[in-house]
Coordinates of C-alpha atoms in Angstrom, one line a residue:
X1 CA 34.1 -40.6 21.1
X2 CA 32.7 -37.1 21.5
X3 CA 30.6 -37.7 18.4
X4 CA 29.1 -41.0 20.2
X5 CA 28.5 -39.0 23.2
X6 CA 26.3 -36.7 21.5
X7 CA 24.6 -39.2 19.7
X8 CA 23.7 -40.8 22.9
X9 CA 22.6 -37.6 24.6
X10 CA 20.1 -37.1 21.6
X11 CA 18.7 -40.6 21.5
X12 CA 15.9 -39.6 23.7
X13 CA 14.6 -37.1 21.2
X14 CA 13.7 -40.0 19.1
X15 CA 11.1 -41.3 21.8
X16 CA 9.6 -37.9 22.9
X17 CA 6.5 -38.1 21.0
X18 CA 5.8 -41.6 22.5
X19 CA 6.2 -40.6 26.0
X20 CA 5.4 -36.9 26.1
X21 CA 3.5 -34.4 24.0
X22 CA 5.8 -31.6 24.9
X23 CA 9.2 -31.9 22.8
X24 CA 12.3 -30.9 24.5
X25 CA 14.3 -28.2 22.9
X26 CA 17.3 -29.9 21.2
X27 CA 19.6 -27.1 22.1
X28 CA 19.1 -28.1 25.9
X29 CA 21.4 -30.8 25.0
X30 CA 24.3 -28.6 24.0
X31 CA 24.9 -30.6 20.9
X32 CA 26.9 -28.2 18.8
X33 CA 30.6 -28.5 19.8
X34 CA 33.7 -26.5 19.3
X35 CA 31.9 -23.1 19.4
X36 CA 29.3 -24.2 16.9
X37 CA 26.0 -22.3 17.5
X38 CA 22.7 -24.3 17.8
X39 CA 19.8 -22.9 16.0
X40 CA 16.2 -24.2 16.4
X41 CA 14.8 -25.7 13.2
X42 CA 10.9 -26.5 12.7
X43 CA 9.4 -27.5 16.2
X44 CA 11.7 -30.3 17.2
X45 CA 14.9 -30.2 15.1
X46 CA 18.1 -27.9 15.2
X47 CA 21.3 -26.9 13.2
X48 CA 24.7 -26.4 14.2
X49 CA 26.2 -23.5 12.6
X50 CA 29.9 -24.3 12.4
X51 CA 31.2 -21.3 10.4
X52 CA 34.6 -20.4 11.3
X53 CA 35.1 -22.9 13.9
X54 CA 37.5 -25.3 11.9
X55 CA 35.1 -28.1 12.3
X56 CA 32.2 -29.4 10.0
X57 CA 29.5 -32.1 10.5
X58 CA 26.2 -32.3 12.0
X59 CA 27.6 -31.2 15.5
X60 CA 30.7 -29.6 14.4
X61 CA 32.6 -32.5 15.6
X62 CA 34.8 -33.4 12.4
X63 CA 37.8 -31.3 12.2
X64 CA 39.5 -29.7 9.1
X65 CA 43.1 -30.7 8.6
X66 CA 44.5 -27.6 10.1
X67 CA 42.1 -28.0 13.1
X68 CA 43.3 -31.6 13.5
X69 CA 46.9 -30.8 13.3
X70 CA 46.4 -27.7 15.7
X71 CA 44.7 -29.9 18.1
X72 CA 47.4 -32.3 18.0
X73 CA 50.2 -30.0 18.5
X74 CA 48.7 -27.9 21.1
X75 CA 50.2 -28.3 24.4
X76 CA 47.7 -28.7 27.6
X77 CA 47.0 -25.8 29.8
X78 CA 48.6 -27.5 32.7
X79 CA 52.0 -28.3 30.7
X80 CA 52.0 -24.8 29.8
X81 CA 51.4 -23.5 33.3
X82 CA 54.1 -25.9 34.6
X83 CA 56.7 -24.6 32.0
X84 CA 56.0 -21.1 32.8
X85 CA 56.1 -21.4 36.6
X86 CA 59.2 -23.4 36.6
X87 CA 62.8 -23.1 35.0
X88 CA 63.5 -19.5 36.2
X89 CA 66.8 -19.7 34.5
X90 CA 65.6 -20.4 31.3
X91 CA 62.9 -17.5 31.4
X92 CA 65.6 -15.3 32.9
X93 CA 67.6 -15.8 29.7
X94 CA 64.5 -15.1 27.5
X95 CA 63.6 -12.1 29.3
X96 CA 67.0 -10.6 28.5
X97 CA 66.4 -10.8 24.7
X98 CA 63.9 -8.1 24.0
X99 CA 62.8 -9.4 20.6
X100 CA 62.1 -12.8 21.9
X101 CA 60.2 -11.5 25.0
X102 CA 58.1 -9.1 22.8
X103 CA 57.2 -11.8 20.5
X104 CA 56.1 -14.2 23.4
X105 CA 54.1 -11.4 24.9
X106 CA 52.4 -10.6 21.4
X107 CA 51.4 -14.3 21.3
X108 CA 50.2 -14.4 24.7
X109 CA 47.9 -11.2 24.1
X110 CA 46.5 -12.4 20.9
X111 CA 45.8 -15.9 21.8
X112 CA 44.0 -15.0 25.0
X113 CA 42.2 -11.8 23.5
X114 CA 40.8 -13.8 20.6
X115 CA 39.0 -16.2 22.9
X116 CA 36.8 -13.0 23.8
X117 CA 34.0 -12.0 21.3
X118 CA 34.7 -8.6 19.7
X119 CA 32.2 -7.0 18.9
X120 CA 29.9 -8.6 21.9
X121 CA 27.7 -11.2 21.2
X122 CA 24.9 -12.0 23.5
X123 CA 23.2 -10.6 26.7
X124 CA 21.2 -12.0 29.4
X125 CA 17.8 -11.4 27.6
X126 CA 19.0 -12.6 24.1
X127 CA 20.3 -16.1 23.6
X128 CA 20.9 -15.1 19.8
X129 CA 22.7 -12.4 18.1
X130 CA 20.8 -9.2 18.2
X131 CA 21.2 -5.3 17.6
X132 CA 20.1 -5.1 21.5
X133 CA 22.9 -7.3 22.3
X134 CA 25.4 -5.2 20.5
X135 CA 24.4 -1.8 21.2
X136 CA 22.8 -1.8 24.6
X137 CA 25.7 -1.1 27.0
X138 CA 23.5 -1.2 30.1
X139 CA 23.7 -5.1 30.0
X140 CA 26.7 -6.8 30.7
X141 CA 27.6 -8.9 27.6
X142 CA 27.7 -13.0 27.7
X143 CA 30.3 -15.3 26.4
X144 CA 27.7 -17.9 26.1
X145 CA 23.9 -17.3 25.7
X146 CA 21.5 -18.1 28.5
X147 CA 20.3 -21.7 29.1
X148 CA 16.9 -21.9 27.1
X149 CA 13.9 -21.4 29.2
X150 CA 12.2 -24.5 28.1
X151 CA 14.8 -27.1 29.2
X152 CA 13.9 -29.8 31.5
X153 CA 16.4 -29.0 34.1
X154 CA 17.9 -25.8 35.3
X155 CA 21.2 -26.7 33.7
X156 CA 19.9 -28.1 30.5
X157 CA 19.0 -31.8 30.5
X158 CA 21.6 -33.2 33.0
X159 CA 21.1 -33.3 36.7
X160 CA 17.9 -33.0 38.8
X161 CA 15.1 -30.5 38.2
X162 CA 16.0 -28.4 41.3
X163 CA 19.5 -27.1 42.1
X164 CA 20.6 -27.3 45.7
X165 CA 19.8 -24.6 48.1
X166 CA 22.5 -21.7 47.3
X167 CA 22.8 -21.0 51.1
X168 CA 23.2 -24.5 52.2
X169 CA 25.9 -25.1 49.1
X170 CA 27.9 -22.1 50.5
X171 CA 27.9 -23.2 54.0
X172 CA 28.7 -26.8 53.4
X173 CA 31.4 -26.3 50.7
X174 CA 32.7 -22.7 50.6
X175 CA 32.5 -21.4 54.4
X176 CA 35.9 -21.2 56.1
X177 CA 36.6 -23.5 59.1
X178 CA 40.2 -22.4 59.4
X179 CA 42.1 -19.8 57.4
X180 CA 44.0 -21.4 54.5
X181 CA 46.7 -19.0 53.4
X182 CA 47.6 -18.6 49.6
X183 CA 50.9 -20.5 48.9
X184 CA 52.1 -17.8 46.7
X185 CA 52.4 -15.4 49.4
X186 CA 49.6 -13.2 48.3
X187 CA 49.0 -10.3 50.6
X188 CA 46.0 -7.8 51.6
X189 CA 47.6 -5.1 49.6
X190 CA 47.0 -7.3 46.5
X191 CA 43.2 -8.3 47.8
X192 CA 42.4 -4.7 48.3
X193 CA 44.1 -3.5 44.9
X194 CA 41.8 -6.3 43.3
X195 CA 38.6 -5.0 44.9
X196 CA 39.3 -1.3 44.4
X197 CA 40.6 -1.8 40.6
X198 CA 37.8 -4.0 39.4
X199 CA 34.8 -1.8 41.1
X200 CA 35.4 0.8 38.4
X201 CA 33.7 -1.9 35.8
X202 CA 31.9 -4.5 38.0
X203 CA 29.0 -2.6 39.0
X204 CA 25.9 -4.6 38.9
X205 CA 22.4 -2.6 38.8
X206 CA 20.4 -4.6 41.0
X207 CA 17.7 -2.4 40.5
X208 CA 17.4 -3.7 36.7
X209 CA 18.8 -7.1 37.7
X210 CA 21.8 -9.1 37.9
X211 CA 22.6 -8.7 33.8
X212 CA 22.7 -5.2 34.0
X213 CA 25.6 -2.7 34.7
X214 CA 25.9 0.8 36.0
X215 CA 29.6 1.0 34.7
X216 CA 28.8 2.1 31.0
X217 CA 32.5 2.5 30.1
X218 CA 32.9 -1.4 30.4
X219 CA 36.7 -1.1 31.2
X220 CA 39.4 0.8 32.8
X221 CA 38.1 4.3 32.8
X222 CA 39.0 5.3 36.5
X223 CA 35.3 6.0 37.4
X224 CA 36.0 4.7 40.8
X225 CA 38.6 7.8 41.1
X226 CA 36.7 10.4 39.3
X227 CA 32.9 9.2 39.6
X228 CA 30.7 7.6 37.2
X229 CA 28.9 10.9 36.2
X230 CA 30.0 14.2 35.3
X231 CA 28.1 15.7 38.3
X232 CA 29.8 13.5 40.8
X233 CA 33.2 14.3 39.0
X234 CA 32.7 18.1 39.2
X235 CA 31.8 17.7 43.0
X236 CA 35.0 16.1 43.4
X237 CA 37.4 18.6 41.6
X238 CA 38.9 21.4 42.8
X239 CA 38.8 23.4 39.5
X240 CA 42.1 24.9 40.0
X241 CA 45.3 23.3 38.4
X242 CA 43.4 20.4 37.5
X243 CA 43.2 19.0 41.0
X244 CA 40.8 17.1 43.1
X245 CA 39.6 18.4 46.4
X246 CA 41.3 17.1 49.6
X247 CA 41.6 18.0 52.9
X248 CA 44.7 17.8 55.5
X249 CA 44.8 16.2 58.5
X250 CA 48.0 16.0 60.6
X251 CA 50.0 17.5 57.8
X252 CA 48.9 14.7 55.4
X253 CA 46.6 14.8 52.4
X254 CA 43.3 12.6 52.8
X255 CA 40.3 12.6 50.8
X256 CA 37.7 15.5 51.5
X257 CA 34.5 14.7 53.8
X258 CA 30.9 14.8 52.2
X259 CA 30.3 18.1 54.2
X260 CA 32.9 19.7 51.7
X261 CA 32.0 17.5 48.6
X262 CA 28.4 17.0 48.5
X263 CA 28.1 13.6 46.9
X264 CA 26.3 10.6 47.8
X265 CA 28.1 7.9 49.9
X266 CA 26.9 4.7 51.4
X267 CA 27.7 5.1 54.9
X268 CA 25.7 3.6 58.0
X269 CA 23.4 6.4 59.6
X270 CA 25.3 6.5 63.2
X271 CA 28.5 7.6 61.6
X272 CA 29.1 11.4 62.3
X273 CA 29.3 13.6 59.0
X274 CA 32.7 14.8 59.6
X275 CA 33.9 11.1 59.5
X276 CA 32.2 10.4 56.3
X277 CA 35.1 10.7 53.5
X278 CA 34.2 11.2 49.9
X279 CA 35.3 9.0 47.2
X280 CA 34.7 8.5 43.2
X281 CA 32.9 5.3 44.2
X282 CA 30.1 5.4 46.6
X283 CA 31.0 2.1 48.2
X284 CA 34.7 2.9 49.0
X285 CA 34.0 4.1 52.6
X286 CA 33.2 0.4 53.3
X287 CA 36.8 -0.9 54.0
X288 CA 40.0 1.1 55.0
X289 CA 41.8 -1.0 52.3
X290 CA 39.7 1.0 49.7
X291 CA 40.1 4.1 51.3
X292 CA 43.8 3.5 51.3
X293 CA 44.0 3.1 47.6
X294 CA 41.5 6.0 47.0
X295 CA 43.9 7.9 48.9
X296 CA 47.0 6.9 47.0
X297 CA 45.4 7.8 43.5
X298 CA 44.2 11.2 44.9
X299 CA 47.6 12.2 45.9
X300 CA 49.0 10.7 42.7
X301 CA 46.4 12.4 40.4
X302 CA 47.4 15.9 42.2
X303 CA 51.0 15.2 42.2
X304 CA 51.1 14.6 38.4
X305 CA 48.9 17.8 38.0
X306 CA 52.0 19.7 39.6
X307 CA 54.2 18.3 37.3
X308 CA 52.0 19.1 34.3
X309 CA 51.5 22.5 35.5
X310 CA 55.3 23.2 35.7
X311 CA 55.8 22.0 32.3
X312 CA 52.9 23.6 30.8
X313 CA 52.1 26.9 32.7
X314 CA 49.6 27.9 29.9
X315 CA 47.4 25.0 30.0
X316 CA 43.6 25.4 31.5
X317 CA 42.5 23.5 34.6
X318 CA 40.5 21.2 32.2
X319 CA 43.2 20.2 30.0
X320 CA 45.5 19.6 33.2
X321 CA 42.7 17.3 34.7
X322 CA 41.8 15.6 31.5
X323 CA 45.6 15.0 30.7
X324 CA 46.3 13.7 34.2
X325 CA 43.4 11.3 34.0
X326 CA 45.0 9.8 31.0
X327 CA 48.3 9.5 32.7
X328 CA 46.8 7.8 35.6
X329 CA 44.8 5.5 33.1
X330 CA 48.1 4.4 31.6
X331 CA 49.8 3.9 35.2
X332 CA 46.8 1.7 36.2
X333 CA 47.3 -0.6 33.2
X334 CA 50.8 -0.8 33.4
X335 CA 50.8 -1.6 37.1
X336 CA 47.8 -4.4 36.5
X337 CA 49.9 -6.2 33.9
X338 CA 53.4 -5.9 35.2
X339 CA 52.9 -6.0 39.1
X340 CA 49.3 -7.3 39.7
X341 CA 48.9 -10.1 36.8
X342 CA 52.5 -11.0 36.9
X343 CA 52.2 -11.9 40.6
X344 CA 48.9 -13.6 40.2
X345 CA 50.1 -15.8 37.3
X346 CA 53.1 -17.2 39.3
X347 CA 54.9 -17.1 35.7
X348 CA 58.7 -16.6 35.4
X349 CA 57.9 -15.4 32.1
X350 CA 58.2 -11.6 32.4
X351 CA 54.9 -9.8 31.3
X352 CA 55.1 -6.4 29.9
X353 CA 52.9 -3.6 29.0
X354 CA 53.7 -2.6 25.5
X355 CA 50.8 -1.6 23.4
X356 CA 52.8 -1.2 20.2
X357 CA 53.4 -4.7 19.9
X358 CA 50.0 -5.2 18.7
X359 CA 49.8 -2.4 16.2
X360 CA 50.3 -4.9 13.5
X361 CA 47.8 -7.3 14.6
X362 CA 44.0 -7.2 13.8
X363 CA 42.9 -5.9 17.4
X364 CA 39.9 -4.1 18.3
X365 CA 40.2 -1.2 21.0
X366 CA 36.8 -1.4 22.5
X367 CA 35.8 -3.8 25.4
X368 CA 32.4 -5.1 26.7
X369 CA 32.4 -6.7 30.4
X370 CA 31.0 -10.1 30.4
X371 CA 28.8 -11.2 33.3
X372 CA 30.6 -14.4 33.5
X373 CA 33.8 -12.4 34.3
X374 CA 31.9 -10.3 37.0
X375 CA 30.9 -13.7 38.5
X376 CA 34.5 -15.1 38.0
X377 CA 36.2 -12.3 40.1
X378 CA 34.2 -12.8 43.4
X379 CA 37.5 -13.5 45.3
X380 CA 36.1 -13.5 48.8
X381 CA 38.3 -16.3 50.1
X382 CA 41.3 -13.7 49.8
X383 CA 39.9 -11.8 53.0
X384 CA 41.4 -12.9 56.2
X385 CA 39.8 -13.6 59.6
X386 CA 40.7 -10.1 61.1
X387 CA 43.0 -7.3 60.2
X388 CA 46.1 -6.4 61.8
X389 CA 47.6 -2.8 61.8
X390 CA 50.4 -2.0 64.0
X391 CA 49.8 -4.6 66.6
X392 CA 45.9 -3.8 66.8
X393 CA 43.7 -6.5 65.6
X394 CA 40.5 -5.4 64.0
X395 CA 37.6 -8.0 63.7
X396 CA 35.1 -7.2 60.8
X397 CA 32.6 -5.3 62.9
X398 CA 35.3 -2.9 63.8
X399 CA 37.1 -2.6 60.4
X400 CA 34.1 -1.9 58.3
X401 CA 33.0 1.9 57.7
X402 CA 36.0 2.8 60.0
X403 CA 37.5 5.8 58.4
X404 CA 39.4 6.6 61.6
X405 CA 41.8 3.9 60.8
X406 CA 42.9 5.6 57.7
X407 CA 43.0 9.0 59.3
X408 CA 44.7 8.0 62.5
X409 CA 47.1 5.2 61.2
X410 CA 47.9 7.2 58.0
X411 CA 48.7 5.7 54.7
X412 CA 52.3 4.4 55.3
X413 CA 51.0 2.3 58.4
X414 CA 48.1 0.9 56.4
X415 CA 50.4 0.1 53.3
X416 CA 52.9 -1.7 55.6
X417 CA 50.5 -3.7 57.4
X418 CA 48.5 -4.7 54.4
X419 CA 51.8 -5.7 52.5
X420 CA 52.8 -8.0 55.3
X421 CA 49.6 -9.7 55.9
X422 CA 48.8 -13.0 54.1
X423 CA 45.6 -13.2 51.9
X424 CA 43.6 -16.4 51.6
X425 CA 43.9 -19.1 48.7
X426 CA 41.1 -18.6 46.4
X427 CA 40.8 -22.1 45.1
X428 CA 39.7 -25.2 46.7
X429 CA 36.9 -24.2 48.8
X430 CA 36.1 -23.8 52.5
X431 CA 38.0 -20.4 52.7
X432 CA 35.2 -17.9 52.7
X433 CA 34.9 -16.0 56.1
X434 CA 31.6 -16.2 57.6
X435 CA 30.8 -12.3 57.5
X436 CA 31.0 -12.4 53.7
X437 CA 29.6 -15.6 52.7
X438 CA 26.1 -14.1 52.1
X439 CA 27.8 -12.2 49.1
X440 CA 28.8 -15.5 47.7
X441 CA 25.5 -17.0 48.2
X442 CA 24.1 -14.1 46.2
X443 CA 26.5 -14.8 43.4
X444 CA 25.2 -18.2 43.2
X445 CA 21.7 -17.0 43.3
X446 CA 22.3 -14.6 40.6
X447 CA 24.1 -17.1 38.2
X448 CA 20.8 -19.0 38.4
X449 CA 18.8 -16.2 37.7
X450 CA 21.0 -15.3 34.6
X451 CA 20.7 -19.1 33.6
X452 CA 24.4 -19.4 33.1
X453 CA 25.3 -22.6 31.3
X454 CA 27.0 -25.4 33.2
X455 CA 30.7 -25.2 34.2
X456 CA 31.8 -27.9 31.5
X457 CA 30.1 -25.8 28.6
X458 CA 32.6 -23.0 29.9
X459 CA 35.5 -25.3 29.9
X460 CA 34.8 -26.1 26.3
X461 CA 34.3 -22.5 25.2
X462 CA 37.5 -21.8 26.5
X463 CA 39.3 -24.9 24.8
X464 CA 39.7 -27.0 28.0
X465 CA 38.7 -30.6 28.4
X466 CA 35.2 -31.1 30.2
X467 CA 35.6 -32.7 33.7
X468 CA 34.3 -36.3 33.6
X469 CA 33.5 -36.4 37.4
X470 CA 33.3 -34.4 40.6
X471 CA 36.5 -36.0 41.7
X472 CA 38.4 -35.0 38.6
X473 CA 37.2 -31.4 39.5
X474 CA 37.9 -31.3 43.3
X475 CA 40.9 -33.6 43.3
X476 CA 39.6 -35.8 46.3
X477 CA 36.9 -38.1 47.0
X478 CA 34.5 -36.8 50.2
X479 CA 33.7 -33.5 48.5
X480 CA 33.0 -35.0 45.3
X481 CA 30.8 -37.5 46.5
X482 CA 28.8 -34.8 48.3
X483 CA 28.6 -32.8 45.2
X484 CA 27.3 -35.7 43.1
X485 CA 24.6 -36.3 45.6
X486 CA 23.6 -32.7 45.2
X487 CA 23.8 -32.3 41.4
X488 CA 23.4 -35.7 39.9
X489 CA 25.8 -35.1 37.0
X490 CA 29.2 -33.3 36.6
X491 CA 27.5 -31.8 33.4
X492 CA 24.9 -30.1 35.9
X493 CA 27.8 -28.5 38.0
X494 CA 27.3 -24.5 38.4
X495 CA 29.8 -22.1 36.8
X496 CA 30.8 -20.0 40.0
X497 CA 30.8 -22.8 42.6
X498 CA 32.9 -24.9 40.4
X499 CA 35.5 -22.2 39.8
X500 CA 35.9 -22.1 43.8
X501 CA 35.8 -25.6 44.4
X502 CA 38.4 -26.7 41.6
X503 CA 41.7 -28.3 42.7
X504 CA 44.2 -25.6 42.7
X505 CA 47.6 -25.9 40.8
X506 CA 50.3 -27.1 43.0
X507 CA 51.5 -24.1 45.3
X508 CA 49.1 -21.8 43.4
X509 CA 46.2 -19.6 44.3
X510 CA 43.6 -21.4 42.4
X511 CA 43.1 -23.9 39.4
X512 CA 43.3 -24.3 35.9
X513 CA 39.9 -22.9 34.7
X514 CA 40.3 -19.6 36.7
X515 CA 43.5 -19.1 34.9
X516 CA 42.3 -20.0 31.5
X517 CA 38.9 -18.1 31.9
X518 CA 40.1 -15.1 33.6
X519 CA 43.3 -14.1 31.7
X520 CA 41.4 -13.9 28.4
X521 CA 38.9 -11.2 30.1
X522 CA 41.5 -9.3 31.8
X523 CA 43.9 -9.1 28.9
X524 CA 41.5 -8.0 26.3
X525 CA 40.0 -5.5 28.8
X526 CA 43.3 -3.9 29.5
X527 CA 44.5 -4.0 26.2
X528 CA 41.3 -3.0 24.3
X529 CA 41.3 0.4 26.3
X530 CA 41.6 3.5 24.0
X531 CA 45.0 4.8 25.2
X532 CA 46.3 1.3 23.8
X533 CA 45.6 2.2 20.3
X534 CA 47.8 3.6 17.8
X535 CA 46.1 7.2 17.8
X536 CA 46.3 7.5 21.4
X537 CA 49.7 5.6 22.5
X538 CA 52.2 8.4 21.9
X539 CA 53.8 11.1 24.2
X540 CA 51.4 14.0 23.0
X541 CA 48.5 12.0 24.5
X542 CA 50.1 12.2 27.9
X543 CA 51.3 15.9 27.7
X544 CA 54.6 15.0 26.2
X545 CA 57.7 13.0 27.2
X546 CA 57.4 13.6 31.0
X547 CA 53.8 12.3 31.2
X548 CA 54.6 9.3 29.0
X549 CA 57.7 8.5 31.3
X550 CA 55.4 8.6 34.3
X551 CA 53.2 6.1 32.7
X552 CA 56.1 3.9 31.2
X553 CA 57.9 3.5 34.6
X554 CA 54.8 3.1 36.7
X555 CA 55.1 0.5 39.6
X556 CA 53.0 -0.3 42.5
X557 CA 55.9 0.4 44.6
X558 CA 56.5 3.9 42.8
X559 CA 52.8 4.8 43.0
X560 CA 52.9 4.5 46.8
X561 CA 56.6 5.9 47.5
X562 CA 56.2 9.0 45.6
X563 CA 53.0 10.0 47.6
X564 CA 54.2 9.3 51.1
X565 CA 56.9 10.9 53.3
X566 CA 58.5 7.7 54.2
X567 CA 58.6 4.8 51.7
X568 CA 57.2 1.5 53.5
X569 CA 57.7 -2.2 52.3
X570 CA 55.0 -2.3 49.4
X571 CA 54.5 -5.1 47.3
X572 CA 51.9 -7.8 46.3
X573 CA 53.5 -10.4 48.1
X574 CA 54.5 -10.8 51.8
X575 CA 58.3 -10.4 52.4
X576 CA 60.3 -13.4 52.8
X577 CA 60.9 -12.6 56.6
X578 CA 57.2 -12.9 57.3
X579 CA 55.8 -16.3 58.6
X580 CA 54.3 -17.8 55.5
X581 CA 52.3 -20.5 57.3
X582 CA 49.3 -18.3 57.8
X583 CA 49.7 -18.4 61.6
X584 CA 50.0 -15.0 63.6
X585 CA 51.4 -14.1 66.6
X586 CA 48.9 -14.6 69.6
X587 CA 47.7 -11.3 70.9
X588 CA 44.9 -9.8 72.9
X589 CA 42.6 -8.0 70.2
X590 CA 42.8 -4.4 70.4
X591 CA 40.5 -2.0 68.4
X592 CA 41.6 1.3 70.2
X593 CA 43.5 3.7 68.0

């Protein structure tokens, strides 16, 4: 059936000379299946390179025996998801048997990570392998090459010659009418963690274009805490006992002001200088949730420095600082895998951070951030209609750039409030607040500038079955009919809008594609960190057993509670006694502190 479909797609090529003097690039039809690579031959021909795909034939559609067997035995992603999110008793038993749990975790890590090319392949200026695509780290890498520029439609050959207006698309299909809470109970503590954590490696350099990044580390390097340059780092450091600069307000430690730490921050001009806090990332003065996490990590850094100083009194300021940074990197990865990803997945299978389980596997400890991962991670539906802190309701215009919320309410109050306020569901559409819809519109427009391949091509790249209709994608009829009218064909559906509009799994935060595409990028990036390699992953890297224990016992709850006077409720999900229908108590809005 697949081969017949490809032949039908290519039939028009036979008549091009009779109808038009300009031949269509045959690679615009995406003829090469199963990760085969399309190469132009002559003026109108093409070849599919099927090397190491497990398939052969003109379009790489004929499987070898082992590929046929693997395809037959491989369960569908929806079946696997169902098993992992049900039968808790079964997973509790497996989790108690360490070697079985370790074997399953090893399989998860390798199976997911192997979907991401390493070394990197393409970038946004080269749709073929090149040294520039490999070596120039100022680019985001690409999983799939850009759509050829000479294709008859913006998405290849399917659909119309003009894509729907991005602003209209966002307003009609993505704009929130009524807040839709996440059925998994995800809270704002999770939402702000996602934003804070990913801003260390999702840093588009818009001066160069949406295909470029300012985050040259391409992974978990904590530049959002320590700055993305040595100069910025030095401004943030105290240069005593390895610590970072800070100020004390009402007896509590907070980030310093830009007056005491002369670094560039993006604040509105009317904000007084004494209210401008200095952070590793120049945008973290935007939202109190980002300020909260920056404060937590500042306190954690200085707390770990005190522990190391006591254990190693002869160490220099530099060694204390550098070792503490490695410890916080390990803490971050452990929290992301065992708390953050664990919650997001909804799995009963227990995810664990154990780098040593990969030491006998062919695994590369280097990562490059893909532009598709950057786009995929725009989870704006998480944000609520307003923000509730100790009975005060803050609309967006009173929440943004309001450093007083952090300084006056304090860290414990913000953690408690954000842990108990429900976040929105990401998948399914119509759940992005009007105040941030323009960011979503920008993502759609950037995807077009980058010539991202259609959504179904990415489905195939991750081993998923392409959708046959808009109704299959969205799970309903009205939105599907409108999308078909705008796009003309399901194979013309764009990458990011499709991810957000895809029907979510039952009682889940988003759908199949976000899980199957996001997890490989995430796990490869986390486990590809150098601290996870055999030469780094040992106690001496972290200052000995004490520092190694800090990494190996890290949790989001410990991170907070070891850095506040009174431990609040802290988790990535709302507590069971909080109303989970998304409704909140009616109250008069108050913005006074």
